[in-house]
Tab-separated table of C-alpha atoms and ligand atoms in Angstrom:
chain	number	residue	atom	x	y	z
A	1	MET	CA	-12.462	-24.673	14.988
A	2	SER	CA	-12.982	-22.565	12.159
A	3	ASN	CA	-13.901	-23.983	8.707
A	4	LEU	CA	-10.931	-22.321	7.070
A	5	ARG	CA	-7.462	-23.360	8.329
A	6	LEU	CA	-4.304	-21.431	6.988
A	7	ARG	CA	-0.826	-21.793	8.153
A	8	PHE	CA	2.538	-19.891	7.828
A	9	PRO	CA	5.476	-22.166	8.440
A	10	PRO	CA	8.942	-20.695	8.235
A	11	SER	CA	12.133	-22.157	8.766
A	12	PRO	CA	14.123	-20.668	11.364
A	13	THR	CA	17.308	-20.772	9.378
A	14	GLY	CA	18.141	-17.040	8.674
A	15	LYS	CA	16.635	-13.788	9.256
A	16	ILE	CA	13.342	-13.268	7.879
A	17	HIS	CA	13.012	-11.943	4.499
A	18	VAL	CA	10.465	-9.530	2.981
A	19	GLY	CA	8.905	-12.407	0.517
A	20	ASN	CA	8.486	-14.888	3.682
A	21	ILE	CA	6.699	-12.051	5.317
A	22	ARG	CA	4.484	-11.483	2.373
A	23	THR	CA	3.345	-14.823	2.371
A	24	ALA	CA	2.539	-14.490	6.108
A	25	LEU	CA	0.949	-11.203	5.719
A	26	PHE	CA	-1.606	-12.718	2.928
A	27	ASN	CA	-2.297	-15.415	4.951
A	28	TRP	CA	-3.301	-13.232	7.940
A	29	ILE	CA	-5.404	-11.090	5.754
A	30	TRP	CA	-7.208	-14.121	4.478
A	31	ALA	CA	-7.871	-15.488	7.613
A	32	ARG	CA	-8.841	-12.228	9.294
A	33	LYS	CA	-11.543	-11.782	6.507
A	34	ASN	CA	-12.898	-15.121	6.374
A	35	ASN	CA	-12.826	-15.424	10.400
A	36	GLY	CA	-10.454	-18.438	9.908
A	37	ASP	CA	-7.413	-19.919	11.849
A	38	LEU	CA	-4.204	-19.034	11.147
A	39	VAL	CA	-1.483	-21.497	12.299
A	40	LEU	CA	2.253	-20.795	13.291
A	41	ARG	CA	4.574	-23.592	12.669
A	42	LEU	CA	8.096	-24.036	12.814
A	43	GLU	CA	9.995	-26.073	9.858
A	44	ASP	CA	13.117	-26.922	11.740
A	45	THR	CA	14.142	-30.142	10.339
A	46	ASP	CA	17.339	-28.598	9.326
A	47	ALA	CA	18.902	-29.310	12.640
A	48	ALA	CA	22.181	-27.644	11.458
A	49	ARG	CA	20.895	-24.550	10.264
A	50	SER	CA	17.528	-23.802	12.529
A	51	THR	CA	18.139	-21.856	15.852
A	52	ARG	CA	15.860	-20.622	18.563
A	53	GLU	CA	17.131	-17.230	18.187
A	54	PHE	CA	16.069	-17.405	14.316
A	55	GLU	CA	12.750	-18.223	15.536
A	56	ASP	CA	12.720	-15.723	17.911
A	57	PHE	CA	13.153	-13.081	15.012
A	58	ILE	CA	10.408	-14.372	13.052
A	59	ILE	CA	7.915	-13.931	15.860
A	60	LYS	CA	9.271	-10.694	16.847
A	61	GLU	CA	8.660	-9.281	13.318
A	62	LEU	CA	5.305	-11.182	13.058
A	63	ASN	CA	4.122	-9.358	16.208
A	64	TRP	CA	5.778	-6.214	14.776
A	65	LEU	CA	3.374	-6.102	11.842
A	66	GLY	CA	0.732	-7.103	13.941
A	67	LEU	CA	0.173	-10.512	12.457
A	68	ASP	CA	-1.298	-12.564	15.211
A	69	VAL	CA	-1.683	-16.171	15.068
A	70	ASP	CA	-4.679	-18.322	16.419
A	71	GLU	CA	-2.296	-21.399	16.805
A	72	GLY	CA	1.012	-22.833	17.156
A	73	VAL	CA	4.544	-21.976	18.454
A	74	GLY	CA	4.020	-19.551	21.151
A	75	VAL	CA	0.018	-19.926	21.210
A	76	GLY	CA	-0.619	-23.287	21.693
A	77	GLY	CA	-3.364	-25.505	20.074
A	78	ASP	CA	-4.908	-28.611	19.625
A	79	TYR	CA	-2.666	-29.867	16.709
A	80	GLY	CA	0.830	-29.627	18.195
A	81	PRO	CA	3.651	-29.838	18.523
A	82	TYR	CA	4.137	-26.965	16.180
A	83	ARG	CA	7.834	-27.395	15.899
A	84	GLN	CA	8.675	-30.121	13.051
A	85	SER	CA	11.899	-30.996	14.916
A	86	GLU	CA	9.358	-32.152	17.709
A	87	ARG	CA	7.434	-34.424	15.579
A	88	LYS	CA	9.700	-37.140	14.455
A	89	ASP	CA	7.717	-39.667	15.647
A	90	ILE	CA	4.514	-38.676	13.880
A	91	TYR	CA	6.343	-38.491	10.614
A	92	ASP	CA	8.050	-41.903	11.420
A	93	LYS	CA	4.459	-43.351	11.772
A	94	TYR	CA	3.680	-42.641	8.563
A	95	ILE	CA	6.948	-43.429	6.713
A	96	ASN	CA	6.526	-46.731	8.292
A	97	GLN	CA	3.309	-47.081	6.882
A	98	LEU	CA	4.233	-46.610	3.654
A	99	LEU	CA	7.397	-48.751	3.505
A	100	GLU	CA	4.751	-51.431	4.445
A	101	ASP	CA	2.434	-50.538	1.846
A	102	GLU	CA	5.392	-50.763	-0.630
A	103	LYS	CA	4.947	-47.383	-1.367
A	104	ALA	CA	8.221	-46.118	-0.366
A	105	TYR	CA	11.472	-48.050	-0.073
A	106	LYS	CA	14.844	-47.790	1.576
A	107	CYS	CA	17.539	-46.658	-0.384
A	108	TYR	CA	21.433	-47.856	0.495
A	109	CYS	CA	23.008	-46.038	-2.339
A	110	SER	CA	26.384	-44.134	-1.326
A	111	GLN	CA	26.909	-40.513	-2.314
A	112	VAL	CA	29.531	-42.069	-4.516
A	113	GLU	CA	27.387	-44.249	-6.389
A	114	LEU	CA	24.703	-41.595	-6.838
A	115	ASP	CA	27.131	-39.062	-8.175
A	116	LYS	CA	28.432	-41.398	-10.811
A	117	MET	CA	24.573	-42.448	-11.833
A	118	ARG	CA	24.184	-38.751	-12.253
A	119	ASP	CA	27.175	-38.438	-14.077
A	120	GLU	CA	26.421	-41.115	-16.441
A	121	GLN	CA	22.931	-39.661	-16.939
A	122	LYS	CA	24.439	-36.256	-17.863
A	123	GLU	CA	27.055	-38.050	-20.556
A	124	ALA	CA	23.913	-39.866	-22.000
A	125	GLY	CA	22.217	-36.422	-22.287
A	126	GLU	CA	19.608	-37.201	-19.679
A	127	ILE	CA	18.319	-35.009	-16.981
A	128	PRO	CA	19.988	-36.139	-13.877
A	129	HIS	CA	17.566	-38.211	-11.588
A	130	TYR	CA	17.623	-41.125	-9.186
A	131	ASP	CA	16.770	-44.236	-11.532
A	132	GLY	CA	15.216	-46.421	-8.640
A	133	ARG	CA	17.675	-48.858	-8.212
A	134	CYS	CA	17.449	-49.594	-4.880
A	135	ARG	CA	13.413	-50.186	-5.246
A	136	ASP	CA	13.850	-54.135	-4.950
A	137	ALA	CA	16.762	-53.939	-2.838
A	138	GLU	CA	16.646	-56.524	0.218
A	139	ASP	CA	16.430	-55.091	3.481
A	140	LYS	CA	20.185	-54.407	4.947
A	141	ASP	CA	20.821	-54.264	8.591
A	142	ILE	CA	22.636	-50.942	8.603
A	143	GLU	CA	21.707	-47.582	9.721
A	144	ASP	CA	23.069	-45.370	6.943
A	145	TYR	CA	19.715	-45.316	4.450
A	146	VAL	CA	17.225	-42.929	3.112
A	147	VAL	CA	13.569	-43.828	2.309
A	148	ARG	CA	12.448	-42.664	-0.925
A	149	PHE	CA	9.044	-42.169	-2.194
A	150	LYS	CA	8.205	-44.634	-4.736
A	151	MET	CA	6.764	-42.641	-7.897
A	152	PRO	CA	3.200	-44.314	-8.517
A	153	PHE	CA	2.860	-42.813	-11.981
A	154	GLU	CA	4.714	-43.624	-15.543
A	155	ASN	CA	4.204	-40.446	-17.803
A	156	GLU	CA	0.969	-39.217	-16.344
A	157	LYS	CA	-0.498	-35.911	-15.681
A	158	ILE	CA	-0.420	-34.413	-12.277
A	159	VAL	CA	-2.515	-31.072	-11.686
A	160	VAL	CA	-2.188	-28.793	-9.477
A	161	ASP	CA	-5.388	-26.569	-8.935
A	162	ASP	CA	-4.303	-23.383	-8.184
A	163	LEU	CA	-6.897	-20.884	-6.572
A	164	ILE	CA	-4.386	-18.247	-8.097
A	165	ARG	CA	-3.106	-19.972	-11.027
A	166	GLY	CA	-6.194	-22.190	-12.080
A	167	GLU	CA	-4.874	-25.721	-13.565
A	168	VAL	CA	-1.166	-26.178	-13.595
A	169	GLU	CA	-0.326	-29.416	-15.273
A	170	PHE	CA	3.040	-31.320	-14.493
A	171	ASN	CA	3.864	-34.667	-15.913
A	172	SER	CA	5.120	-37.369	-13.575
A	173	GLU	CA	8.444	-38.157	-15.567
A	174	GLU	CA	9.895	-34.778	-14.252
A	175	PHE	CA	9.884	-36.528	-10.779
A	176	ASP	CA	12.066	-39.484	-9.298
A	177	ASP	CA	11.632	-41.183	-6.414
A	178	PHE	CA	12.250	-38.302	-3.873
A	179	VAL	CA	13.855	-38.710	-0.481
A	180	ILE	CA	11.025	-38.474	2.385
A	181	LYS	CA	13.326	-39.235	5.484
A	182	LYS	CA	16.932	-38.553	5.311
A	183	SER	CA	19.984	-40.101	6.530
A	184	ASP	CA	19.898	-38.477	9.798
A	185	GLY	CA	16.424	-40.237	10.357
A	186	MET	CA	14.355	-36.759	9.915
A	187	ALA	CA	11.694	-36.407	7.392
A	188	THR	CA	12.526	-34.033	4.310
A	189	TYR	CA	10.298	-30.829	3.922
A	190	ASN	CA	8.238	-32.445	1.120
A	191	PHE	CA	7.109	-35.318	3.504
A	192	ALA	CA	6.653	-33.586	6.693
A	193	VAL	CA	4.741	-30.407	5.231
A	194	VAL	CA	1.955	-32.736	4.231
A	195	ILE	CA	1.849	-34.841	7.195
A	196	ASP	CA	1.387	-31.254	9.175
A	197	ASP	CA	-1.021	-29.865	7.063
A	198	ALA	CA	-3.278	-32.684	6.905
A	199	LEU	CA	-3.220	-33.598	10.635
A	200	MET	CA	-3.467	-29.872	11.361
A	201	LYS	CA	-6.637	-29.765	9.052
A	202	ILE	CA	-5.300	-26.989	6.852
A	203	SER	CA	-7.609	-26.211	4.404
A	204	GLN	CA	-5.734	-23.931	2.334
A	205	VAL	CA	-1.851	-23.666	1.395
A	206	ILE	CA	-1.049	-20.144	0.387
A	207	ARG	CA	2.579	-19.865	-0.047
A	208	GLY	CA	5.008	-18.509	-2.550
A	209	GLU	CA	5.416	-19.468	-6.248
A	210	ASP	CA	8.920	-20.924	-5.542
A	211	HIS	CA	6.981	-23.919	-4.032
A	212	LEU	CA	4.879	-24.578	-6.901
A	213	SER	CA	7.217	-27.361	-8.182
A	214	ASN	CA	6.735	-29.200	-4.840
A	215	THR	CA	3.177	-29.557	-5.089
A	216	PRO	CA	3.049	-32.263	-7.414
A	217	LYS	CA	5.123	-34.424	-5.110
A	218	GLN	CA	3.164	-33.256	-1.946
A	219	ILE	CA	-0.042	-34.361	-3.830
A	220	MET	CA	1.344	-37.539	-4.675
A	221	ILE	CA	1.889	-38.173	-0.894
A	222	TYR	CA	-1.529	-36.932	0.180
A	223	LYS	CA	-2.945	-39.354	-2.283
A	224	ALA	CA	-0.737	-42.361	-1.109
A	225	LEU	CA	-1.689	-41.732	2.541
A	226	GLY	CA	-5.350	-41.421	1.865
A	227	PHE	CA	-5.475	-37.629	3.068
A	228	ASP	CA	-8.006	-34.930	1.448
A	229	LEU	CA	-6.134	-32.259	-0.564
A	230	PRO	CA	-6.193	-28.694	0.762
A	231	LYS	CA	-6.855	-26.126	-1.669
A	232	PHE	CA	-3.420	-24.173	-3.129
A	233	ALA	CA	-2.672	-20.931	-3.839
A	234	HIS	CA	0.806	-19.949	-4.922
A	235	LEU	CA	1.715	-15.864	-4.313
A	236	PRO	CA	3.565	-14.311	-7.398
A	237	LEU	CA	7.570	-13.769	-6.984
A	238	ILE	CA	8.900	-10.555	-5.629
A	239	LEU	CA	10.909	-9.191	-7.873
A	240	ASP	CA	13.722	-6.567	-7.919
A	241	GLU	CA	13.933	-3.655	-9.632
A	242	ASN	CA	15.785	-5.554	-12.726
A	243	LYS	CA	12.707	-7.885	-12.667
A	244	ALA	CA	14.935	-10.575	-11.129
A	245	LYS	CA	13.890	-12.473	-8.291
A	246	LEU	CA	14.452	-10.672	-5.035
A	247	LYS	CA	17.611	-12.656	-3.438
A	248	LYS	CA	18.566	-12.672	0.257
A	249	ARG	CA	22.002	-10.951	-0.384
A	250	SER	CA	24.557	-11.572	2.235
A	251	ASP	CA	26.188	-8.474	1.611
A	252	ASP	CA	23.042	-6.194	1.901
A	253	ASP	CA	20.665	-6.746	4.716
A	254	ALA	CA	18.079	-4.788	2.735
A	255	VAL	CA	15.794	-7.392	2.120
A	256	TYR	CA	15.276	-8.507	5.847
A	257	VAL	CA	12.087	-7.182	7.751
A	258	GLY	CA	14.322	-6.430	10.550
A	259	GLU	CA	16.059	-4.228	8.573
A	260	PHE	CA	12.936	-1.706	7.731
A	261	ARG	CA	12.290	-1.918	11.414
A	262	ARG	CA	15.442	-0.762	12.224
A	263	LYS	CA	15.365	2.025	9.386
A	264	GLY	CA	12.637	3.350	10.617
A	265	TYR	CA	9.608	2.091	8.233
A	266	LEU	CA	6.527	2.121	10.228
A	267	PRO	CA	4.531	-1.062	10.710
A	268	GLU	CA	1.420	0.079	9.082
A	269	ALA	CA	3.013	1.462	6.166
A	270	LEU	CA	4.911	-1.998	5.175
A	271	PHE	CA	2.005	-3.793	6.050
A	272	ASN	CA	0.169	-1.694	3.232
A	273	PHE	CA	3.141	-1.493	0.876
A	274	LEU	CA	3.506	-5.657	1.198
A	275	ALA	CA	-0.110	-5.953	0.537
A	276	LEU	CA	0.399	-4.640	-2.421
A	277	LEU	CA	2.743	-6.843	-3.761
A	278	GLY	CA	0.771	-8.918	-5.815
A	279	TRP	CA	-2.817	-7.650	-5.049
A	280	SER	CA	-4.303	-4.665	-6.056
A	281	PRO	CA	-7.835	-3.412	-4.754
A	282	GLY	CA	-8.949	-2.744	-8.288
A	283	ASP	CA	-9.324	1.022	-7.398
A	284	GLN	CA	-6.678	3.626	-7.421
A	285	GLU	CA	-6.623	3.332	-3.562
A	286	GLU	CA	-2.843	2.856	-2.426
A	287	ILE	CA	-2.912	3.961	1.366
A	288	MET	CA	-5.169	1.856	2.992
A	289	ASP	CA	-5.298	0.647	6.750
A	290	LYS	CA	-5.304	-2.938	7.640
A	291	ASP	CA	-9.210	-2.949	8.076
A	292	GLU	CA	-9.813	-1.461	4.604
A	293	ILE	CA	-7.011	-4.172	3.263
A	294	VAL	CA	-8.911	-7.209	4.836
A	295	LYS	CA	-12.206	-5.801	3.581
A	296	LYS	CA	-11.326	-5.658	0.114
A	297	PHE	CA	-8.770	-8.301	-0.030
A	298	ASP	CA	-9.757	-11.289	-2.430
A	299	LEU	CA	-7.198	-13.859	-2.713
A	300	THR	CA	-8.450	-15.208	-6.226
A	301	ARG	CA	-7.651	-11.525	-7.480
A	302	VAL	CA	-4.004	-11.749	-6.782
A	303	ASN	CA	-1.748	-11.662	-9.869
A	304	LYS	CA	-0.137	-14.462	-11.272
A	305	SER	CA	3.180	-12.314	-12.332
A	306	GLY	CA	5.777	-11.270	-10.403
A	307	ALA	CA	5.598	-8.189	-8.243
A	308	VAL	CA	8.300	-5.518	-8.170
A	309	PHE	CA	9.495	-4.382	-4.834
A	310	ASP	CA	9.865	-0.639	-5.725
A	311	ILE	CA	11.584	0.797	-2.743
A	312	GLU	CA	10.743	4.144	-3.951
A	313	LYS	CA	7.445	3.461	-3.510
A	314	LEU	CA	7.545	2.003	-0.383
A	315	ASN	CA	9.627	5.377	0.728
A	316	TRP	CA	6.797	7.525	-0.463
A	317	MET	CA	4.200	5.471	1.342
A	318	ASN	CA	5.930	5.505	4.554
A	319	ASN	CA	6.379	9.219	4.283
A	320	GLN	CA	2.900	9.554	3.994
A	321	TYR	CA	2.300	7.680	7.202
A	322	ILE	CA	5.024	9.801	8.984
A	323	GLN	CA	3.342	13.019	7.734
A	324	SER	CA	-0.013	11.759	8.861
A	325	MET	CA	0.908	9.795	12.177
A	326	ASP	CA	0.111	10.970	15.473
A	327	LEU	CA	2.931	13.409	16.613
A	328	ASN	CA	3.580	11.988	20.227
A	329	ARG	CA	3.904	8.572	18.802
A	330	LEU	CA	6.437	9.933	16.375
A	331	TYR	CA	8.119	11.478	19.206
A	332	ASP	CA	8.293	8.611	21.175
A	333	LEU	CA	10.084	6.849	18.167
A	334	SER	CA	12.418	9.331	17.223
A	335	ILE	CA	14.231	8.977	20.561
A	336	PRO	CA	16.545	6.193	19.704
A	337	TYR	CA	17.434	7.628	16.242
A	338	LEU	CA	18.123	10.660	18.081
A	339	ILE	CA	20.236	9.121	20.514
A	340	GLU	CA	22.162	7.125	17.795
A	341	ALA	CA	22.719	10.262	15.866
A	342	GLY	CA	24.300	11.681	19.245
A	343	TYR	CA	21.881	14.669	19.392
A	344	ILE	CA	20.365	13.617	22.545
A	345	ASP	CA	21.865	11.309	25.473
A	346	SER	CA	18.737	9.431	26.767
A	347	LYS	CA	15.170	9.899	26.737
A	348	ASP	CA	15.219	12.194	30.140
A	349	ASP	CA	17.418	14.797	28.178
A	350	ILE	CA	15.177	16.096	25.923
A	351	ASP	CA	13.238	19.485	25.889
A	352	GLU	CA	9.994	18.170	24.956
A	353	GLU	CA	8.030	20.866	23.536
A	354	ARG	CA	10.997	21.572	21.469
A	355	LEU	CA	11.334	18.321	20.026
A	356	LEU	CA	7.515	18.076	19.098
A	357	LYS	CA	8.160	21.214	17.148
A	358	ILE	CA	11.319	19.740	15.548
A	359	LEU	CA	9.164	16.638	14.571
A	360	ASP	CA	6.618	18.704	13.233
A	361	LEU	CA	8.827	20.820	11.076
A	362	THR	CA	10.645	18.131	9.731
A	363	ARG	CA	8.358	15.154	9.212
A	364	ASP	CA	7.682	16.103	5.788
A	365	GLY	CA	10.997	14.964	4.732
A	366	LEU	CA	11.186	12.033	6.432
A	367	ASP	CA	11.218	8.735	4.119
A	368	TYR	CA	12.192	6.602	7.131
A	369	LEU	CA	13.092	7.717	10.937
A	370	GLU	CA	16.912	7.180	10.343
A	371	GLN	CA	16.872	10.131	8.341
A	372	LEU	CA	15.943	12.121	11.414
A	373	SER	CA	19.891	12.288	11.901
A	374	SER	CA	20.204	14.548	8.729
A	375	GLU	CA	16.862	16.385	8.702
A	376	THR	CA	17.202	17.759	12.428
A	377	GLU	CA	20.719	17.843	12.464
A	378	LEU	CA	20.424	21.853	11.935
A	379	PHE	CA	18.558	22.074	15.513
A	380	PHE	CA	21.409	19.949	17.420
A	381	THR	CA	24.407	20.872	16.212
A	382	GLU	CA	26.737	23.888	16.665
A	383	PHE	CA	26.363	26.807	14.183
A	384	GLU	CA	28.798	26.894	11.306
A	385	PHE	CA	28.774	27.907	7.682
A	386	GLU	CA	28.617	24.858	5.416
A	387	ASP	CA	30.827	26.808	2.650
A	388	ILE	CA	32.276	30.009	4.007
A	389	GLU	CA	33.126	31.550	0.746
A	390	ALA	CA	29.943	30.756	-0.509
A	391	ALA	CA	28.356	32.083	2.271
A	392	LYS	CA	30.101	35.588	2.255
A	393	GLU	CA	29.413	35.670	-1.474
A	394	GLU	CA	25.529	35.643	-0.614
A	395	ILE	CA	25.730	37.965	2.794
A	396	ASN	CA	28.536	40.344	1.751
A	397	ASP	CA	26.366	42.685	0.461
A	398	PRO	CA	24.843	46.438	1.466
A	399	GLU	CA	21.136	45.559	1.046
A	400	VAL	CA	21.573	42.159	3.198
A	401	LYS	CA	23.420	44.253	5.896
A	402	ASN	CA	20.304	46.478	6.156
A	403	VAL	CA	18.214	43.365	6.587
A	404	LEU	CA	20.346	41.649	9.259
A	405	ASN	CA	20.379	44.922	11.437
A	406	GLY	CA	17.120	45.693	10.495
A	407	LEU	CA	16.259	41.944	12.029
A	408	ILE	CA	18.342	42.395	15.024
A	409	LYS	CA	16.804	45.287	16.191
A	410	GLU	CA	13.003	44.253	15.585
A	411	LEU	CA	13.461	40.764	16.946
A	412	ASN	CA	15.277	42.188	19.974
A	413	ALA	CA	12.205	43.792	20.435
A	414	LEU	CA	9.928	40.931	20.538
A	415	GLU	CA	8.992	39.643	23.869
A	416	ASP	CA	7.349	36.530	22.809
A	417	PHE	CA	9.442	35.005	20.186
A	418	SER	CA	6.679	33.308	18.243
A	419	SER	CA	6.387	32.054	14.798
A	420	ASP	CA	3.506	34.625	14.488
A	421	ASN	CA	5.722	37.519	16.070
A	422	ILE	CA	8.425	36.390	14.018
A	423	LYS	CA	6.627	36.446	10.491
A	424	VAL	CA	5.293	40.028	11.357
A	425	VAL	CA	8.921	41.100	11.822
A	426	PHE	CA	10.252	39.387	8.854
A	427	ASN	CA	7.543	41.100	6.536
A	428	LYS	CA	8.325	44.575	8.335
A	429	VAL	CA	11.804	44.408	7.623
A	430	ARG	CA	11.223	43.518	4.227
A	431	LYS	CA	8.971	46.374	3.579
A	432	ASP	CA	11.343	48.822	5.703
A	433	THR	CA	14.594	47.675	3.542
A	434	GLY	CA	12.385	47.340	0.499
A	435	VAL	CA	14.279	43.976	0.037
A	436	GLY	CA	12.116	41.177	-1.332
A	437	GLY	CA	12.012	37.790	-2.451
A	438	ARG	CA	14.980	35.793	-2.913
A	439	LYS	CA	17.175	38.593	-2.304
A	440	PHE	CA	15.692	38.551	1.372
A	441	TYR	CA	15.126	34.872	2.259
A	442	HIS	CA	18.241	33.208	0.566
A	443	PRO	CA	20.935	35.273	2.142
A	444	LEU	CA	18.659	35.144	5.384
A	445	ARG	CA	18.858	31.283	5.167
A	446	VAL	CA	22.395	31.301	4.910
A	447	ALA	CA	22.778	33.653	8.130
A	448	LEU	CA	20.241	31.472	10.020
A	449	THR	CA	21.032	28.200	9.208
A	450	GLY	CA	24.544	28.391	7.364
A	451	ARG	CA	22.905	26.437	4.644
A	452	SER	CA	21.354	27.294	1.200
A	453	SER	CA	18.478	24.679	2.043
A	454	GLY	CA	16.358	23.632	4.838
A	455	PRO	CA	13.508	23.980	6.801
A	456	ASP	CA	10.795	27.066	7.167
A	457	LEU	CA	12.763	30.015	8.438
A	458	VAL	CA	9.812	31.350	10.771
A	459	SER	CA	9.434	28.006	12.375
A	460	PHE	CA	12.912	27.369	12.485
A	461	SER	CA	13.593	30.715	14.412
A	462	GLU	CA	11.161	30.178	16.661
A	463	ILE	CA	12.589	26.722	17.824
A	464	MET	CA	15.840	28.055	18.006
A	465	GLY	CA	15.075	30.706	20.002
A	466	LYS	CA	15.890	34.517	20.332
A	467	GLU	CA	19.156	34.416	21.798
A	468	GLU	CA	20.675	31.889	19.244
A	469	ILE	CA	19.035	33.729	16.619
A	470	ILE	CA	20.367	37.239	17.167
A	471	ASN	CA	23.875	35.563	18.001
A	472	ARG	CA	23.584	33.885	14.232
A	473	LEU	CA	22.720	37.157	13.048
A	474	ASN	CA	25.399	39.093	14.504
A	475	LYS	CA	28.024	36.185	13.605
A	476	SER	CA	26.725	36.721	9.717
A	477	LEU	CA	27.284	40.499	10.131
A	478	GLU	CA	30.818	39.778	10.580
A	479	LEU	CA	31.184	38.498	6.961
A	480	ILE	CA	29.787	42.067	5.757
A	481	THR	CA	33.312	43.964	4.721
A	482	SER	CA	31.740	46.868	2.873
B	1	LIG	N1	9.534	-24.044	5.423
B	1	LIG	C1	8.844	-23.472	4.048
B	1	LIG	C2	9.907	-22.051	3.550
B	1	LIG	O1	9.671	-21.517	4.811
B	1	LIG	C3	7.512	-23.651	4.062
B	1	LIG	C4	6.935	-23.864	2.411
B	1	LIG	C5	5.306	-23.813	2.507
B	1	LIG	O2	4.717	-23.259	2.939
B	1	LIG	O3	5.099	-25.461	2.161
B	1	LIG	O4	9.792	-21.941	2.520
């Protein structure tokens, strides 16, 4: 067993969010850097909302990003079970110990009573809190109760010693006798997490800043049970472009990891991007592979302040990775997008050489692979002028007529319709007609593609082939009336 033991304990209550996966990623990097162990635990104490399907999603996304774990759900290990729903007896044992030691007590208050208490406190100008009224209640023979942890302090400082934030102070008055066992018999998060982290020998707890306010409660439980404290590190929040906390939006799937995968972000690009949310290597380097990130990463150099999730930067980064990736891999990845766009029927219905050329020509314009639909449309759809009036204006000109006729003659004569030869022809016709620059290329672009912008015309022509190109030139000639 390694000395450094880390954990990633998501709750399988929904699709996994980029904030959570960033936490997983930082844990993974830190574990790999230090030859530590990373444990995957599933915090499924919320029985109504936790599902195996969400669990599968989490595991799928971790695998996709290459975040392998050393121990836990799906892998096994010496400290299981690794699903909290399977650990109820373990929690009960420690809850009973606290009850026996009078460090916790049963609370029989009804919801109505609790609501009334809180309303009265609000009216009196107090912050609503549980006032401890069941602390000395007699044991009752009823099933409907919760167990509360008895706050051991009054007006005392509780210090969280954080690897990123330094010492963060809380006052015990901020906390009331909080529930550690719910009326359904299951331990609460704040209790179960301590038992699990302690028994699984977790040495560092690295998680999001949103859990910082839970940490004092957890520290009190560690102390009440005589467990050693792990080290804590709270990662900065992820903010949206308005510097507000990045939320899970029900109307918009954009913050879910699966959505990035679906849109065609590459795992290595998302990995690189997420690693820079709250950390930087201290040099100007932005594009880094996993090994380099692991080498340079230092948990103590993670920022305290929130990290803005800049989608433009992610797009830029993904584009960089798409530009430099292995073309055959791009080919494989492109197929579902081309099927989705309706350009091909299946992976057996492809002219391989042609598709490789198309991808090589268009990849610079892709921020993510879903854009293949628009970026490659020209190669898969029937020729038509996007704007016939504008096309006429561009093409209906005696000089353009000369250019088109010249090209038809010269291109027809080509035996090998390669880009090198096409280029020679373009240059020759420019010279022969005396039409150069924009006057040559712009009408020609409209004539060959039907549009006013697009890919390099020489490569485009080679991909489309002689017959199609000559047809298009002839079709464009028909626009010429003078
Ligand atoms: N299940 C918690 C969450 O997903 C884990 C928090 C923790 O790391 O302690 O937010």
